[in-house]
Coordinates of C-alpha atoms in Angstrom, one line a residue:
M1 CA -33.6 36.5 4.1
D2 CA -37.1 35.2 3.3
E3 CA -36.4 36.0 -0.3
I4 CA -33.2 33.9 -0.2
T5 CA -35.1 31.0 1.4
R6 CA -37.8 31.3 -1.2
L7 CA -35.2 31.1 -4.0
F8 CA -32.9 28.4 -2.7
G9 CA -34.9 26.5 -0.1
T10 CA -37.0 24.7 -2.6
V11 CA -34.0 23.8 -4.6
G12 CA -32.4 22.3 -1.6
R13 CA -35.4 20.1 -0.9
V14 CA -35.7 18.9 -4.4
R15 CA -32.0 17.9 -4.5
S16 CA -32.3 16.1 -1.2
D17 CA -35.3 14.1 -2.3
S18 CA -33.7 13.3 -5.6
L19 CA -30.9 11.3 -3.8
S20 CA -33.4 8.4 -3.5
S21 CA -35.3 9.0 -6.6
N22 CA -34.9 7.8 -10.1
A23 CA -32.9 9.4 -13.0
T24 CA -35.9 11.3 -14.3
Q25 CA -36.4 13.1 -10.9
S26 CA -32.7 13.9 -10.7
T27 CA -32.8 15.5 -14.1
G28 CA -35.9 17.4 -13.1
S29 CA -34.1 18.8 -10.0
K30 CA -31.3 20.2 -12.1
L31 CA -33.8 21.9 -14.4
V32 CA -35.4 23.5 -11.3
L33 CA -32.0 24.7 -10.1
R34 CA -31.2 26.3 -13.5
H35 CA -34.7 28.0 -13.4
R36 CA -34.0 29.4 -9.9
L37 CA -30.6 30.7 -10.9
N38 CA -32.2 32.4 -14.0
Q39 CA -34.7 34.0 -11.6
L40 CA -31.9 35.1 -9.3
M41 CA -30.0 36.7 -12.2
T42 CA -33.1 38.6 -13.2
C43 CA -33.9 40.0 -9.7
M44 CA -30.3 40.9 -8.8
D45 CA -30.4 44.0 -11.0
D46 CA -33.2 45.4 -8.8
V47 CA -31.5 44.7 -5.4
D48 CA -29.7 47.7 -3.8
P49 CA -26.0 46.8 -3.0
K50 CA -26.5 48.5 0.3
N51 CA -29.5 46.4 1.2
E52 CA -29.0 43.6 3.7
L53 CA -30.6 41.2 1.3
H54 CA -27.8 41.8 -1.2
E55 CA -25.2 40.8 1.4
D56 CA -27.1 37.6 2.3
M57 CA -27.3 36.7 -1.4
V58 CA -23.5 37.1 -1.9
K59 CA -22.8 35.0 1.2
T60 CA -25.1 32.2 0.1
L61 CA -23.7 32.2 -3.4
D62 CA -20.1 32.1 -2.0
K63 CA -21.1 29.0 0.0
A64 CA -22.6 27.4 -3.0
I65 CA -19.5 28.1 -5.1
L66 CA -17.2 26.8 -2.4
F67 CA -19.3 23.6 -2.1
C68 CA -19.3 23.0 -5.8
G69 CA -15.5 23.6 -5.9
K70 CA -14.9 21.0 -3.2
S71 CA -17.1 18.5 -4.8
A72 CA -15.4 19.0 -8.2
N73 CA -11.9 18.6 -6.7
K74 CA -12.8 15.6 -4.5
P75 CA -10.8 12.5 -5.6
K76 CA -12.9 9.7 -6.9
K77 CA -13.6 6.7 -4.7
N78 CA -12.8 3.3 -6.2
S79 CA -14.2 -0.1 -5.1
F80 CA -12.1 -3.3 -5.2
R81 CA -13.3 -6.9 -4.6
L82 CA -11.1 -9.1 -2.4
H83 CA -11.7 -12.9 -2.3
M84 CA -10.0 -14.7 0.6
V85 CA -9.7 -18.4 1.4
T86 CA -8.4 -20.2 4.5
W87 CA -8.1 -23.9 4.5
N88 CA -6.3 -26.5 6.5
V89 CA -5.6 -29.0 3.7
A90 CA -4.3 -31.8 6.0
T91 CA -1.4 -32.7 3.7
A92 CA -3.7 -33.4 0.8
D93 CA -2.8 -32.5 -2.8
P94 CA -4.9 -29.8 -4.4
P95 CA -8.2 -30.7 -6.2
D96 CA -8.3 -30.6 -10.0
D97 CA -11.2 -28.3 -10.0
M98 CA -11.1 -25.1 -7.9
T99 CA -14.1 -23.4 -9.5
L100 CA -16.2 -23.4 -6.3
L101 CA -13.3 -22.5 -4.0
L102 CA -12.4 -19.4 -6.1
H103 CA -16.0 -18.6 -7.3
L104 CA -14.8 -18.6 -10.9
N105 CA -18.3 -18.6 -12.3
S106 CA -19.3 -15.5 -10.3
P107 CA -20.3 -12.5 -12.5
K108 CA -18.3 -10.3 -10.2
R109 CA -14.6 -11.1 -10.6
P110 CA -12.3 -10.3 -7.7
D111 CA -9.5 -7.8 -8.1
L112 CA -7.4 -9.7 -5.6
Y113 CA -7.2 -13.2 -4.3
V114 CA -5.6 -14.1 -1.0
I115 CA -5.2 -17.8 -0.1
G116 CA -3.9 -19.0 3.2
L117 CA -3.3 -22.7 3.6
Q118 CA -2.2 -24.8 6.6
E119 CA -0.7 -28.3 6.8
V120 CA 0.5 -28.3 3.3
Y121 CA 2.5 -31.5 2.9
S122 CA 6.1 -30.9 4.0
G123 CA 7.7 -34.3 4.1
P124 CA 11.5 -34.1 3.7
L125 CA 11.7 -35.0 0.0
R126 CA 8.6 -32.8 -1.0
F127 CA 9.8 -29.9 1.2
V128 CA 13.3 -29.9 -0.5
S129 CA 11.7 -29.9 -4.0
D130 CA 9.2 -27.2 -3.0
T131 CA 12.1 -24.9 -1.9
I132 CA 13.4 -25.1 -5.5
F133 CA 10.2 -25.3 -7.4
D134 CA 6.7 -24.1 -6.6
D135 CA 4.6 -26.5 -4.5
P136 CA 1.6 -28.4 -6.0
W137 CA -0.9 -25.9 -4.4
S138 CA 0.9 -22.9 -5.8
N139 CA 1.2 -24.5 -9.2
Q140 CA -2.5 -25.5 -9.4
L141 CA -3.7 -22.0 -8.3
M142 CA -1.4 -20.2 -10.7
A143 CA -2.5 -22.5 -13.6
T144 CA -6.1 -21.8 -12.7
L145 CA -5.9 -18.0 -12.3
A146 CA -3.2 -17.1 -14.9
P147 CA -5.5 -17.6 -18.0
R148 CA -8.0 -15.3 -16.2
K149 CA -5.3 -12.5 -16.2
Y150 CA -4.3 -12.9 -12.5
I151 CA -0.6 -13.2 -11.5
K152 CA 0.9 -14.3 -8.2
V153 CA 2.4 -11.1 -6.8
S154 CA 3.8 -12.6 -3.6
S155 CA 3.9 -15.8 -1.6
I156 CA 5.6 -17.1 1.5
R157 CA 5.9 -20.6 3.0
M158 CA 7.0 -21.8 6.4
Q159 CA 6.8 -25.6 6.4
G160 CA 3.1 -26.4 6.2
L161 CA 1.9 -22.8 6.2
L162 CA 1.5 -21.2 2.8
L163 CA 0.2 -17.7 1.9
L164 CA -0.4 -16.6 -1.7
F165 CA -1.4 -13.2 -3.0
F166 CA -2.8 -12.8 -6.5
S167 CA -3.9 -9.7 -8.4
K168 CA -5.5 -8.8 -11.7
L169 CA -2.7 -7.7 -14.0
K170 CA -4.0 -4.2 -14.4
H171 CA -3.4 -3.5 -10.6
V172 CA 0.1 -5.0 -10.5
P173 CA 2.1 -1.7 -11.2
F174 CA 0.3 -0.1 -8.2
I175 CA 1.2 -2.9 -5.7
R176 CA 4.5 -1.8 -4.2
D177 CA 6.7 -2.2 -1.1
I178 CA 6.0 -5.9 -1.0
Q179 CA 7.5 -7.8 1.9
A180 CA 6.9 -11.2 3.5
T181 CA 8.0 -12.8 6.8
Y182 CA 7.2 -15.6 9.2
T183 CA 7.2 -16.4 12.9
R184 CA 7.6 -19.9 14.4
T185 CA 5.7 -20.8 17.6
G186 CA 5.8 -24.6 17.5
I187 CA 8.1 -26.4 20.0
Y188 CA 9.4 -23.4 21.8
G189 CA 9.7 -21.3 18.6
Y190 CA 12.1 -23.6 16.9
W191 CA 9.8 -25.7 14.8
G192 CA 7.6 -24.2 12.0
N193 CA 4.6 -26.5 12.3
K194 CA 2.8 -23.7 14.1
G195 CA 3.1 -19.9 13.8
G196 CA 2.3 -17.2 11.3
V197 CA 3.3 -16.1 7.8
S198 CA 2.5 -12.6 6.5
V199 CA 2.6 -10.5 3.3
R200 CA 2.5 -6.8 3.5
L201 CA 2.2 -4.3 0.6
S202 CA 1.0 -0.9 -0.5
F203 CA -2.1 -1.1 -2.7
Y204 CA -2.6 2.2 -4.5
G205 CA -0.8 3.8 -1.5
H206 CA -2.8 2.1 1.2
M207 CA -0.8 -0.2 3.5
L208 CA -2.3 -3.7 3.8
C209 CA -1.1 -6.7 5.7
F210 CA -2.3 -10.3 5.5
L211 CA -1.4 -12.7 8.4
N212 CA -2.0 -16.4 8.0
C213 CA -1.7 -18.4 11.3
H214 CA -1.8 -21.9 12.5
L215 CA -2.1 -21.8 16.3
A216 CA -1.9 -24.4 19.1
A217 CA -4.4 -27.2 18.9
H218 CA -6.8 -28.8 21.5
M219 CA -9.6 -27.5 23.7
K220 CA -7.6 -26.6 26.8
Y221 CA -5.0 -24.3 25.0
A222 CA -7.2 -21.2 24.3
T223 CA -5.0 -18.9 26.4
E224 CA -1.9 -20.3 24.6
R225 CA -3.5 -19.5 21.3
V226 CA -4.0 -15.9 22.3
D227 CA -0.4 -15.7 23.6
E228 CA 0.9 -17.1 20.3
F229 CA -1.1 -14.5 18.3
E230 CA 0.1 -11.6 20.4
Y231 CA 3.7 -12.8 20.1
I232 CA 3.4 -12.9 16.3
M233 CA 1.9 -9.4 16.3
D234 CA 4.6 -8.0 18.6
T235 CA 7.6 -9.6 16.9
Q236 CA 6.9 -9.4 13.2
T237 CA 8.6 -6.3 11.7
F238 CA 9.1 -4.9 8.2
D239 CA 11.6 -2.7 6.6
C240 CA 9.2 0.2 6.2
K241 CA 9.2 3.5 8.0
K242 CA 5.5 4.1 7.6
A243 CA 4.4 0.6 8.8
S244 CA 7.2 -1.3 10.5
R245 CA 4.8 -3.5 12.5
I246 CA 1.6 -5.3 11.7
V247 CA -0.6 -2.9 13.7
D248 CA 0.8 0.1 11.8
H249 CA -0.9 -1.0 8.6
R250 CA -4.1 0.7 7.5
L251 CA -5.9 -2.6 7.1
V252 CA -4.9 -6.0 8.6
F253 CA -6.4 -9.4 7.8
W254 CA -5.9 -12.2 10.4
F255 CA -7.0 -15.6 9.3
G256 CA -6.1 -19.3 9.3
D257 CA -6.6 -22.4 11.4
L258 CA -6.8 -20.5 14.7
N259 CA -7.9 -23.7 16.4
F260 CA -10.4 -22.0 18.8
R261 CA -13.0 -24.5 20.0
I262 CA -16.6 -24.5 21.4
Q263 CA -16.5 -24.9 25.2
D264 CA -19.0 -26.4 27.7
H265 CA -21.7 -27.6 25.3
G266 CA -22.1 -31.4 25.0
M267 CA -21.9 -33.3 21.7
H268 CA -25.7 -33.8 21.6
F269 CA -26.5 -30.1 21.9
L270 CA -23.8 -29.2 19.3
R271 CA -25.2 -31.7 16.8
S272 CA -28.7 -30.5 17.4
C273 CA -27.7 -26.8 16.8
I274 CA -25.8 -27.8 13.6
N275 CA -28.7 -29.9 12.2
N276 CA -31.2 -27.1 13.0
Q277 CA -28.8 -24.4 11.7
T278 CA -29.3 -22.5 15.0
Y279 CA -25.6 -21.6 15.0
N280 CA -26.2 -18.5 17.1
L281 CA -26.9 -20.7 20.2
L282 CA -23.2 -21.8 20.0
W283 CA -21.6 -18.4 19.6
S284 CA -21.3 -17.4 23.3
K285 CA -19.2 -20.5 24.0
D286 CA -16.9 -20.0 21.0
Q287 CA -13.4 -19.6 22.6
L288 CA -12.4 -16.7 20.3
T289 CA -15.6 -14.8 21.1
M290 CA -15.0 -15.5 24.9
M291 CA -11.4 -14.4 24.8
K292 CA -12.3 -11.2 23.1
K293 CA -14.0 -10.0 26.3
N294 CA -10.7 -9.7 28.1
E295 CA -8.1 -9.2 25.4
Q296 CA -7.8 -5.7 23.9
M297 CA -5.8 -6.8 20.9
L298 CA -8.5 -9.3 19.9
Q299 CA -11.2 -6.6 20.4
E300 CA -9.6 -4.5 17.7
F301 CA -10.4 -7.2 15.1
E302 CA -13.8 -7.6 13.6
E303 CA -15.5 -10.7 12.3
G304 CA -18.7 -11.4 10.5
P305 CA -21.4 -13.7 12.0
L306 CA -20.6 -17.4 12.1
D307 CA -23.7 -18.3 10.0
F308 CA -22.2 -21.5 8.6
Q309 CA -21.4 -25.0 9.8
P310 CA -18.4 -25.5 12.1
T311 CA -15.6 -26.4 9.7
Y312 CA -13.8 -29.0 11.9
K313 CA -13.6 -32.0 12.2
F314 CA -14.9 -34.2 9.3
D315 CA -14.3 -37.7 8.1
L316 CA -12.4 -37.5 4.8
N317 CA -14.5 -37.2 1.6
S318 CA -17.7 -36.7 3.5
D319 CA -19.9 -34.2 5.4
T320 CA -19.9 -36.4 8.5
Y321 CA -18.3 -35.0 11.6
D322 CA -15.6 -37.1 13.2
S323 CA -16.8 -40.7 13.7
S324 CA -13.4 -42.0 14.9
G325 CA -12.8 -43.1 18.4
K326 CA -11.6 -39.6 19.4
K327 CA -14.9 -38.0 18.2
R328 CA -13.6 -34.5 18.2
K329 CA -16.3 -31.9 18.9
P330 CA -17.2 -29.7 15.9
A331 CA -15.7 -26.2 16.0
W332 CA -15.1 -23.0 14.0
T333 CA -11.4 -23.4 13.9
D334 CA -11.0 -21.7 10.5
R335 CA -11.6 -18.0 10.7
I336 CA -11.1 -14.7 8.8
L337 CA -11.0 -11.4 10.8
W338 CA -9.9 -7.9 9.9
R339 CA -8.7 -4.7 11.7
L340 CA -9.1 -1.3 10.2
R341 CA -6.6 1.1 11.9
P342 CA -8.4 3.4 14.3
R343 CA -8.8 7.0 13.1
A344 CA -6.2 9.2 14.7
P345 CA -7.3 12.2 16.8
P346 CA -6.1 15.7 15.9
S347 CA -2.3 16.2 16.4
D348 CA -2.6 18.3 19.5
E349 CA -5.0 15.8 21.2
Q350 CA -2.7 13.0 20.0
D351 CA 0.2 14.6 21.8
K352 CA -1.7 14.9 25.0
N353 CA -2.8 11.3 25.0
R354 CA 0.7 10.0 24.2
V355 CA 2.5 8.9 27.4
G356 CA 6.2 8.0 27.5
P357 CA 8.6 7.0 24.7
D358 CA 7.0 3.5 24.3
A359 CA 3.5 4.9 23.7
K360 CA 1.5 3.0 21.1
K361 CA 1.5 4.6 17.6
V362 CA -1.7 5.9 16.3
G363 CA -2.9 6.6 12.7
H364 CA -2.2 9.5 10.4
P365 CA -5.2 11.9 10.6
E366 CA -4.4 13.8 7.4
E367 CA -4.0 10.6 5.4
D368 CA -7.2 9.2 6.9
E369 CA -9.1 12.3 6.0
E370 CA -7.8 12.8 2.5
Y371 CA -7.6 9.2 1.5
P372 CA -10.3 7.3 3.3
L373 CA -10.5 3.5 3.3
K374 CA -13.7 1.6 4.0
I375 CA -14.3 -2.2 4.1
R376 CA -17.4 -4.2 3.8
Q377 CA -17.8 -7.9 4.1
D378 CA -20.1 -9.3 1.4
L379 CA -19.8 -13.0 2.2
Y380 CA -18.5 -15.2 5.0
T381 CA -19.1 -18.9 4.6
S382 CA -17.7 -22.4 4.5
N383 CA -17.6 -24.6 1.4
M384 CA -18.9 -28.1 2.0
E385 CA -18.2 -29.4 -1.4
Y386 CA -14.5 -30.3 -0.8
G387 CA -13.7 -33.4 1.2
I388 CA -10.0 -34.0 0.8
S389 CA -9.3 -32.7 4.3
D390 CA -10.8 -33.0 7.8
H391 CA -11.4 -29.2 7.6
K392 CA -13.7 -27.4 5.2
P393 CA -12.4 -24.3 3.5
V394 CA -13.7 -20.9 4.7
I395 CA -14.3 -18.1 2.1
S396 CA -14.9 -14.4 2.6
V397 CA -15.5 -11.8 0.0
F398 CA -14.8 -8.1 0.9
T399 CA -15.3 -4.8 -0.9
L400 CA -12.6 -2.2 -0.3
E401 CA -13.6 1.3 -1.0
L402 CA -10.7 3.7 -1.2
R403 CA -9.2 6.8 -2.9
K404 CA -6.1 6.0 -4.8
M405 CA -3.0 7.9 -3.6
Y406 CA -1.5 7.5 -7.1
E407 CA -2.9 6.5 -10.5
T408 CA 0.2 6.7 -12.7
P409 CA 2.7 3.8 -13.0
L410 CA 6.3 4.7 -12.2
V411 CA 7.5 3.6 -15.6
R412 CA 6.0 3.6 -19.1
L413 CA 7.4 1.0 -21.5
Q414 CA 6.6 -0.4 -25.0
A415 CA 7.9 -2.7 -27.6
E416 CA 9.3 -0.8 -30.6
G417 CA 8.9 -2.0 -34.1
D418 CA 8.2 -5.6 -35.2
W419 CA 9.5 -8.4 -33.0
S420 CA 10.7 -11.8 -34.1
A421 CA 13.6 -14.1 -33.5
D422 CA 15.2 -12.9 -36.8
I423 CA 16.5 -9.5 -35.5
D424 CA 17.4 -7.9 -32.2
A425 CA 14.4 -6.2 -30.6
M426 CA 14.1 -2.8 -29.0
V427 CA 12.4 -1.8 -25.8
L428 CA 11.6 1.9 -25.0
Y429 CA 10.9 3.0 -21.5
S430 CA 10.6 6.3 -19.6
P431 CA 10.3 6.9 -15.9
L432 CA 7.2 8.9 -15.1
Q433 CA 8.0 9.6 -11.4
P434 CA 11.1 9.4 -9.2
F435 CA 11.8 6.0 -7.7
P436 CA 14.8 4.3 -6.2
S437 CA 16.2 2.8 -9.4
S438 CA 19.1 0.4 -9.5
T439 CA 21.5 -1.3 -11.9
W440 CA 19.8 -4.5 -10.8
D441 CA 16.4 -3.4 -12.4
W442 CA 15.4 -5.5 -15.4
I443 CA 12.8 -5.6 -18.1
G444 CA 11.2 -9.0 -18.7
L445 CA 9.5 -10.4 -21.8
Y446 CA 6.4 -12.4 -20.8
K447 CA 3.8 -14.4 -22.7
V448 CA 0.3 -13.1 -22.1
G449 CA -1.2 -15.2 -19.4
F450 CA 2.1 -15.5 -17.4
T451 CA 1.8 -16.8 -13.8
C452 CA 4.3 -14.8 -11.7
V453 CA 7.3 -12.5 -11.8
S454 CA 9.7 -15.4 -12.5
D455 CA 7.7 -16.8 -15.3
Y456 CA 9.5 -14.7 -18.0
I457 CA 10.7 -15.8 -21.4
T458 CA 13.8 -13.7 -21.2
Y459 CA 15.0 -10.4 -19.6
T460 CA 17.4 -7.5 -20.2
W461 CA 19.0 -5.2 -17.7
V462 CA 18.0 -1.6 -17.7
K463 CA 20.6 0.9 -19.0
D464 CA 21.9 2.3 -15.7
D465 CA 20.7 3.8 -12.4
E466 CA 21.2 7.4 -13.5
V467 CA 17.6 7.6 -14.7
A468 CA 16.2 11.0 -15.7
F469 CA 12.7 11.8 -14.5
N470 CA 11.6 14.2 -17.3
E471 CA 9.9 11.4 -19.3
E472 CA 13.2 11.0 -21.3
V473 CA 12.8 7.9 -23.5
I474 CA 15.5 5.2 -22.9
Q475 CA 16.3 2.3 -25.3
V476 CA 17.5 -1.2 -24.4
Y477 CA 17.7 -4.2 -26.6
V478 CA 16.7 -7.9 -26.4
S479 CA 18.9 -10.4 -28.3
K480 CA 17.2 -12.2 -31.1
E481 CA 18.6 -15.5 -29.8
E482 CA 16.3 -15.1 -26.7
I483 CA 13.1 -14.3 -28.5
P484 CA 10.8 -17.4 -29.1
V485 CA 10.9 -18.5 -32.7
R486 CA 7.3 -19.4 -32.8
G487 CA 6.2 -16.0 -31.5
G488 CA 3.0 -15.3 -29.7
D489 CA 1.2 -12.6 -27.7
C490 CA 3.6 -11.0 -25.3
L491 CA 4.1 -8.1 -23.0
L492 CA 6.9 -6.3 -21.2
C493 CA 7.3 -5.7 -17.4
Y494 CA 9.8 -3.5 -15.6
Y495 CA 10.9 -5.0 -12.3
S496 CA 12.3 -2.7 -9.6
S497 CA 15.0 -4.5 -7.5
N498 CA 14.7 -1.9 -4.6
L499 CA 10.9 -1.9 -4.5
R500 CA 10.8 -5.7 -5.1
C501 CA 7.9 -5.5 -7.6
I502 CA 6.8 -4.8 -11.1
I503 CA 6.3 -1.0 -11.6
G504 CA 5.4 -0.8 -15.3
I505 CA 3.6 -3.1 -17.8
S506 CA 3.4 -2.5 -21.6
E507 CA 0.4 -3.1 -23.8
P508 CA 0.3 -6.6 -25.2
F509 CA 2.0 -7.0 -28.6
K510 CA 2.6 -9.7 -31.2
V511 CA 5.9 -11.5 -31.6
H512 CA 6.0 -12.9 -35.1
E513 CA 7.0 -16.4 -36.0
S514 CA 10.6 -16.6 -37.3
K515 CA 10.8 -16.5 -41.1
V516 CA 14.3 -17.9 -41.0
A517 CA 13.1 -20.9 -39.0
T518 CA 10.2 -21.4 -41.4
E519 CA 12.5 -21.2 -44.5
E520 CA 15.0 -23.7 -43.0
G521 CA 12.2 -26.2 -42.3
L522 CA 12.6 -26.5 -38.6
L523 CA 10.1 -29.0 -37.2
P524 CA 7.5 -27.7 -34.8
E525 CA 8.8 -30.1 -32.2
K526 CA 12.3 -28.7 -32.4
I527 CA 11.0 -25.2 -32.3
N528 CA 9.0 -25.9 -29.2
G529 CA 12.0 -27.5 -27.7
L530 CA 14.1 -24.3 -28.4
D531 CA 11.5 -22.1 -26.8
K532 CA 11.4 -24.3 -23.7
T533 CA 15.2 -24.4 -23.5
I534 CA 15.3 -20.5 -23.6
A535 CA 12.7 -20.2 -20.9
S536 CA 14.5 -22.9 -18.7
E537 CA 17.9 -21.2 -19.1
N538 CA 16.6 -17.8 -18.2
F539 CA 14.8 -19.1 -15.2
L540 CA 17.9 -20.8 -13.8
N541 CA 19.9 -17.6 -14.4

């Protein structure tokens, strides 16, 4: 056995040290390993198969081969950047420039944006128009992010509460099972000025849920705020066997104007701590921190340190805390928390711990082991540059590290041949995996830089719901009357009615300008009008 140690022990030490060394040392350790293996091959001929040393060598090599095999077959971990914003906008219209809010100049571009707003203006006339068309905040965010190749994947609004989920285009076919819902808690549950809106989805197979809340106001209602939160958590359900409740999701984000205040401390002490940036002296009297001590559901949620100014309440267009007659005490009302589903115990231990039919569900141990999910908060701060509201926006940036449960889209599709408004165009698509297809599935033609699913130029229904899953290529056509005569850079998206999401995106392609329109001398203004008419008619349909 000493001979084995002499041969392999040195290699083990070199490899261990090399984890923290530079690339040169790592390369050197590999050379040492190859040298040792050559030595081993040379001496093996001289070892008697009946010798105990021979048996030890075989066992050691078996372990090494097994380890290498596991390492080679281990799925690759992927990192994704998530940028979250919560902001009580106090009925204000969006600012023209959202660069600072969305960190648009950051060298690290997010994969996902999640924006939760509270007190979006919902006067009767505006609210009616917003139910037909997108509200000003959604429009501004889409106009800002679409040129950067993000699309709005999902959104939900309940009166003043608005939640928007954006994704880089390349991830969109892997975001599935999208559902959104809301819960009213204002005025005995009948009025939507308070409550929660949520979007849940599967991101590369991992179940995520985002819950944007606006809870009861005022200092004395801390207990009511917790009750409202627990009511929302208990009552919101989704049509999904794997995660029918919020707590069933692998990762939950809870954020919004949670309205928790800072108790006991007087205004003078509060202002002194804020001016000196000794925020930690205020943490123990933050109501949310205090309520966590006795509320198990709150304890399951994590939050980064509150190392930024309290975000409420400011005079408009200033950094001055409330100077009105009410003189509201500053507080961290705007928060972003998260909950990673606890790892499940082994199945036999899980059965022992489960008591009664209403026992709380636990996680999926096999899934947790094979497809781990980790989260790291990289930033948690307020943004003092915006003064349109009496609240300052709160921003948090996360890194999600996970193993993808799938890497192939459900459908492959492409534009066949040259496209222009002079001839009917052909689309080729082929299902790559089984999925619940429907005669209501459709393929949309989009301009590069489109904003959301409904922002198509035109669409065509898929052939039928009897789809073969052997990569058979299926053809459908787009009428020339519905292709923009001026052309442009476009792409195709396959929308699944049952899955309520895009499940396949083509490579971008060029739609050529109509030769017929050019020869007939149509004016550019008329051509632009024709394009707009086509888009408008298709949207209304």
